[in-house]
Short mmCIF file of C-alpha atoms and ligand atoms in Angstrom, two decimals:
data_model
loop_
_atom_site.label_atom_id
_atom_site.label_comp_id
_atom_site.label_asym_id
_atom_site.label_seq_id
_atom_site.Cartn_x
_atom_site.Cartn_y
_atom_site.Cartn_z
CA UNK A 1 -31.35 4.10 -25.96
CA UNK A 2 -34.07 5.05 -23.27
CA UNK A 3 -35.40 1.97 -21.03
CA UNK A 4 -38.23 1.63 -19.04
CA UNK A 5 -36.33 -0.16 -15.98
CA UNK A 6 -39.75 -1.54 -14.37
CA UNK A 7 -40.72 -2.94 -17.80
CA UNK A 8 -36.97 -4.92 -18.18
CA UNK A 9 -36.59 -8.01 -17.43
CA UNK A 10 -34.85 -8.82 -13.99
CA UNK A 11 -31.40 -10.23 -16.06
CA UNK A 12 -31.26 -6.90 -17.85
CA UNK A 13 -32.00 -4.69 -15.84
CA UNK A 14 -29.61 -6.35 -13.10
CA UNK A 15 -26.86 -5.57 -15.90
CA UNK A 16 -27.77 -2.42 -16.45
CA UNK A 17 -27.29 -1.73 -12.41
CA UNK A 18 -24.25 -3.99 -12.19
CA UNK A 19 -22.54 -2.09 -15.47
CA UNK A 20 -23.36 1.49 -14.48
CA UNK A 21 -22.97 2.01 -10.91
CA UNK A 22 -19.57 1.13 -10.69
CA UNK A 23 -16.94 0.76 -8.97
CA UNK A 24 -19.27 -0.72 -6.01
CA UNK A 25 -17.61 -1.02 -2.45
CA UNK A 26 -18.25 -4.63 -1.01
CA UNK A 27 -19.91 -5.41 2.22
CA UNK A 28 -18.14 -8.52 3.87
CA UNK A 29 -21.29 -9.11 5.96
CA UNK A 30 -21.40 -11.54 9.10
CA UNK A 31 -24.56 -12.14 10.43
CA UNK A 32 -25.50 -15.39 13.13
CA UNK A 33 -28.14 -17.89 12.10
CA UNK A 34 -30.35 -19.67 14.90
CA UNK A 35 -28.15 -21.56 16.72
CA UNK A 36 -25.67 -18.39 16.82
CA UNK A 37 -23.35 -19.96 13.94
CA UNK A 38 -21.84 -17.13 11.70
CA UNK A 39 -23.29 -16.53 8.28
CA UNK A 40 -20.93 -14.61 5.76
CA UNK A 41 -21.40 -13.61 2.38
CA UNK A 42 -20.48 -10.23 -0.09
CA UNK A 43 -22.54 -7.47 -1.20
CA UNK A 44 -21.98 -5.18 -3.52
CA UNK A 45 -25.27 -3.16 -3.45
CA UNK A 46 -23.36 -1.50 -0.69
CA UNK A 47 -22.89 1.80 0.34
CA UNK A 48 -22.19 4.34 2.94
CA UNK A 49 -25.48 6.84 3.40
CA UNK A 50 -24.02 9.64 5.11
CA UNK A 51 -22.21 10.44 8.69
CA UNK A 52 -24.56 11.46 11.02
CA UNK A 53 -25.59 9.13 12.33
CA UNK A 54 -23.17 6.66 10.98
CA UNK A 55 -25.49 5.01 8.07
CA UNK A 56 -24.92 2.22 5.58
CA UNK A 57 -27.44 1.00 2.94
CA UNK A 58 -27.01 -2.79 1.72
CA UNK A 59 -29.28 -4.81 -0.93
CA UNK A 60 -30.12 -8.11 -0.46
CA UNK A 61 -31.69 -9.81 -3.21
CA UNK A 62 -34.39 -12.60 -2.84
CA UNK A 63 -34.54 -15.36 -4.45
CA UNK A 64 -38.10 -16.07 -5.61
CA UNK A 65 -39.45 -13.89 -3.59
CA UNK A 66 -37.63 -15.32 -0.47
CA UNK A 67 -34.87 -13.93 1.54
CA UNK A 68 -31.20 -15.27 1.12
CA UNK A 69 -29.77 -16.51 4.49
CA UNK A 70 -28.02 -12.72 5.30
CA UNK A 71 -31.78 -11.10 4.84
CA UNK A 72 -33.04 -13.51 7.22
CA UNK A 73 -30.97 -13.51 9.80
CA UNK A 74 -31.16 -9.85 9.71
CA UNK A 75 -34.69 -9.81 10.12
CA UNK A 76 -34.21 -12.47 13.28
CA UNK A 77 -31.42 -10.74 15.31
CA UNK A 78 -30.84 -7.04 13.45
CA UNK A 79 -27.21 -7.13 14.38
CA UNK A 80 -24.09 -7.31 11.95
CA UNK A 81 -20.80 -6.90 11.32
CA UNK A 82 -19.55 -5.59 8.20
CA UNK A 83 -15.73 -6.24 6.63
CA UNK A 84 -14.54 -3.98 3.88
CA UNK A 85 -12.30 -6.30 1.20
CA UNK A 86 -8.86 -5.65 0.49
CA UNK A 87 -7.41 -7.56 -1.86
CA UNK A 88 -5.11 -10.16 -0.13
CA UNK A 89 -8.97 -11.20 1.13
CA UNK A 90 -10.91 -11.58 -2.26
CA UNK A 91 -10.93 -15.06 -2.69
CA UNK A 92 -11.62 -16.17 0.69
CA UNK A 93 -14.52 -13.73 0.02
CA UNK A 94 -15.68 -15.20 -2.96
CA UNK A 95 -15.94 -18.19 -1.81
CA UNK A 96 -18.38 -17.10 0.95
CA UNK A 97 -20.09 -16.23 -2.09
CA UNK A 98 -21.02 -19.60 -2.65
CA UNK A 99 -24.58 -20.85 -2.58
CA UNK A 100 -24.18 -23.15 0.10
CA UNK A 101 -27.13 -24.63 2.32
CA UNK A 102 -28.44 -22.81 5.11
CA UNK A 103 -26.58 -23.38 8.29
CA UNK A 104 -23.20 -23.44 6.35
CA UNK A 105 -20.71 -21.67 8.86
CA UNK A 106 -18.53 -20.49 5.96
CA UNK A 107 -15.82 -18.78 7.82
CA UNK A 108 -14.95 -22.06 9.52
CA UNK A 109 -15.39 -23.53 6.56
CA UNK A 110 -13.16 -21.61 4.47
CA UNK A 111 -10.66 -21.08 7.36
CA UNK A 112 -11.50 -17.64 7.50
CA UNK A 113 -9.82 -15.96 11.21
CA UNK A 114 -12.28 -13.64 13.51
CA UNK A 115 -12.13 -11.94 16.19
CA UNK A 116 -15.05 -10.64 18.86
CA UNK A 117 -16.81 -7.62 17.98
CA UNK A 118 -17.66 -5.67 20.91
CA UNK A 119 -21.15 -4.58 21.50
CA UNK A 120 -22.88 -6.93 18.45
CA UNK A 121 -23.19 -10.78 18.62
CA UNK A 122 -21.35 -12.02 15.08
CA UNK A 123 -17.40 -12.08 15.04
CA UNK A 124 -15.55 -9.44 12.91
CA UNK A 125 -13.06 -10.95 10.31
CA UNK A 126 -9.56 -10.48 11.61
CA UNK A 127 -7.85 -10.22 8.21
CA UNK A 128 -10.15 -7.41 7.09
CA UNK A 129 -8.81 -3.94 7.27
CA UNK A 130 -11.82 -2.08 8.58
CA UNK A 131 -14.54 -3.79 10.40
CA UNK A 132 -18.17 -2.12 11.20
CA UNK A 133 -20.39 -3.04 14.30
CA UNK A 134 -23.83 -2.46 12.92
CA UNK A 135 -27.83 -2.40 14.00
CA UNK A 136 -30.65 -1.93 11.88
CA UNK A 137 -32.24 1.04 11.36
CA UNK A 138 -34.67 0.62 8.51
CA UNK A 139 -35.71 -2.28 6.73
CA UNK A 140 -37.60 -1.92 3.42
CA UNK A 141 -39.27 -4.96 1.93
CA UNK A 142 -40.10 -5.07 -1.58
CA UNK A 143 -41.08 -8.26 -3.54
CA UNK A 144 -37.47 -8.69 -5.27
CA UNK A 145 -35.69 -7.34 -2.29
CA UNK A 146 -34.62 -6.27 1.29
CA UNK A 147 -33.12 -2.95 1.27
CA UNK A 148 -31.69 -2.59 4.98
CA UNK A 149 -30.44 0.66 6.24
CA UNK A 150 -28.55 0.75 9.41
CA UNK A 151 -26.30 2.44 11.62
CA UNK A 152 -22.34 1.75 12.32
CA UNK A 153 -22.25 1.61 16.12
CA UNK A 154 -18.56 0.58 16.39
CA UNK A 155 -15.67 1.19 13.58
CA UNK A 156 -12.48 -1.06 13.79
CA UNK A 157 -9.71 0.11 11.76
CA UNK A 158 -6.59 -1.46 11.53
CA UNK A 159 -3.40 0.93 13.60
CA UNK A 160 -1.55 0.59 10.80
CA UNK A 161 -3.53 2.61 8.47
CA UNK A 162 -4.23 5.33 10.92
CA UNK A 163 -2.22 8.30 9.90
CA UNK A 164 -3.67 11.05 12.38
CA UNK A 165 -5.74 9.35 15.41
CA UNK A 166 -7.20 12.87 16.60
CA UNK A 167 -8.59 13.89 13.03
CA UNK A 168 -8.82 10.50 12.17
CA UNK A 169 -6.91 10.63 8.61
CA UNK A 170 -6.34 7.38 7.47
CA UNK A 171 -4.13 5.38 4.87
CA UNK A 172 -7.01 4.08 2.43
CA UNK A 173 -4.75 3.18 -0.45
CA UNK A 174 -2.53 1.34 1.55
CA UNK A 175 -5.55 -0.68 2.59
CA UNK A 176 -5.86 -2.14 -0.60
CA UNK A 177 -9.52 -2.40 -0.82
CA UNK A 178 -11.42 -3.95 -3.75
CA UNK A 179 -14.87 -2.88 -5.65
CA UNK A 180 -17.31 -4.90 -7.58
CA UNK A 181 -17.54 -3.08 -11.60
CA UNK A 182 -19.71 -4.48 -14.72
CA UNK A 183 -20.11 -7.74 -16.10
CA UNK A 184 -19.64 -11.51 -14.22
CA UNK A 185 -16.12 -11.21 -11.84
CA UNK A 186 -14.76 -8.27 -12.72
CA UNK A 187 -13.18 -6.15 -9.70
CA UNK A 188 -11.30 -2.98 -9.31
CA UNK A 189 -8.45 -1.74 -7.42
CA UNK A 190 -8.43 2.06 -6.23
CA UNK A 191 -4.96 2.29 -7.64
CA UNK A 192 -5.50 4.71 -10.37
CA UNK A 193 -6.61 7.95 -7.95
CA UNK A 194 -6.15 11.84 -8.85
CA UNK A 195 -6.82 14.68 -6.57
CA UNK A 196 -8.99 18.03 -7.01
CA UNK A 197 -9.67 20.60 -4.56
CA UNK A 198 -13.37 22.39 -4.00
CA UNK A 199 -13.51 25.70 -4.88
CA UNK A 200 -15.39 28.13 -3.17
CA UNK A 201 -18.15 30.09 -5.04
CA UNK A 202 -15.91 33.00 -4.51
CA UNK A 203 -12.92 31.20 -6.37
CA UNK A 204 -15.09 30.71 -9.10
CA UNK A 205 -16.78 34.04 -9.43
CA UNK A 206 -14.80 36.55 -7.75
CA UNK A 207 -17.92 37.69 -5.72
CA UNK A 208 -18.70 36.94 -2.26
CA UNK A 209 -21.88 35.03 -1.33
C1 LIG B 301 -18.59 -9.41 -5.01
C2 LIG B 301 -19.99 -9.91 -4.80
C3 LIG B 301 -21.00 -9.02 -4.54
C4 LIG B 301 -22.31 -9.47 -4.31
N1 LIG B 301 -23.27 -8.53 -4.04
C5 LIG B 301 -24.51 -8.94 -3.72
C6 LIG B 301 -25.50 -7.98 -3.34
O1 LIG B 301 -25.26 -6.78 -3.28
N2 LIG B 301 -26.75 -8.44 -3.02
C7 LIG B 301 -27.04 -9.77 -3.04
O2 LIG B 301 -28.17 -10.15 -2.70
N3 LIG B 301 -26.12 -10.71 -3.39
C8 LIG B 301 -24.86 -10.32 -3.72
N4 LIG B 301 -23.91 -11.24 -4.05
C9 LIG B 301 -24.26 -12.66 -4.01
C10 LIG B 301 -24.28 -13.21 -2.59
O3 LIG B 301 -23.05 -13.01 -1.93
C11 LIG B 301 -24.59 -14.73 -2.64
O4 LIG B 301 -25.89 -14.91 -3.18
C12 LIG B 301 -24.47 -15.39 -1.29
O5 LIG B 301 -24.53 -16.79 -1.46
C13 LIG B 301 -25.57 -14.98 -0.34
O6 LIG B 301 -25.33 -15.62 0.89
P1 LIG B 301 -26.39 -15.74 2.05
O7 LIG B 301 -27.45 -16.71 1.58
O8 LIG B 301 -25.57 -16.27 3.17
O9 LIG B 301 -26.96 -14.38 2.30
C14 LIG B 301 -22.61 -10.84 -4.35
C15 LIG B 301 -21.58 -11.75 -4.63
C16 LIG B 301 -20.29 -11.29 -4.87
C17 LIG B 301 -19.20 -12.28 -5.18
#
């Protein structure tokens, strides 16, 4: 079956991105509202955009044409903080989730711990394995959306998982983290991993470039 993704309807063609791009990372993502209260909610139109700078890509979907409370608190101060899930955090993360009323401080709320972040205003979430210190970069408005690209000033990672501080070679399995995959609430754990190395073009061929 060929679609014509502009001519779907939003449901649909949601599914189609939801089912097919999978397993999504998710974006824990603290921002502050007004009065400097934390905001947090998950997003799985996540991703990292590449290493130099560091870049990160998130999502956010309106809602009749009108930001969500993460979009537009973005747009107001462009500093965030972004947790990476592992799993011991997924419900507490779900139910940030929640379409509660603007001005909701859901981390209280939920009893959620932070800590400060260093050189950006919202807290980082002290259970979370990694933590990211980020400022806009880029912020793309379309009707439906607010795509907003931005830059990882300041990494946190948990000692525990750093195997190699120099090189930086760290213990991702044993940080248990989650992804988003198709259909309503269903979420994957990295558990079922194989490795491959690169070949060169001269493994391949025998020549030399
Ligand atoms: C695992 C997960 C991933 C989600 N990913 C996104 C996303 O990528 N973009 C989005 O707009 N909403 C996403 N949502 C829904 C938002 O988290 C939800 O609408 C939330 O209430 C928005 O909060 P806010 O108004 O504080 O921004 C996701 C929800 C869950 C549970």
């Amino acid at each position: 079956m060929q679609i014509d993704m502009a001519a779907t309807p939003f449901g649909a063609r949601y599914n189609i991105m939801n089912s097919t791009v999978t397993p999504r990372p998710i974006a824990w993502t603290v921002t502050l509202d007004e009065e400097g209260k934390p905001n947090a909610a998950p997003h799985s139109f996540f991703n990292a955009l590449g290493s130099d700078p560091a870049m990160i890509v998130l999502g956010l979907m309106k809602i009749k044409g009108q930001d969500k409370d993460t979009a537009a608190y973005i747009r107001a101060r462009p500093d965030f903080v972004i947790a990476l899930v592992a799993e011991h955090d997924a419900e507490a993360m779900n139910k940030t989730a929640t379409d509660s009323p603007r001005g909701v401080d859901e981390l209280a709320m939920f009893g959620i711990g932070t800590a400060p972040a260093s050189v950006v205003a919202p807290p980082l979430i002290a259970s979370a394995p990694v933590n990211f210190e980020c400022r806009v970069r880029d912020l793309l408005d379309y009707p439906g959306q607010t795509v907003v690209i931005a830059e990882i000033l300041v990494a946190h990672i948990k000692d525990e998982f750093i195997l190699n501080a120099e090189r930086m070679h760290l213990d991702t399995p044993a940080m248990q983290l989650i992804a988003r995959t198709h259909g309503a609430g269903w979420y994957e754990r990295g558990t079922d991993l194989f490795q491959m190395t690169r070949p060169s073009y001269a493994d391949l061929t025998g020549d030399q470039k």
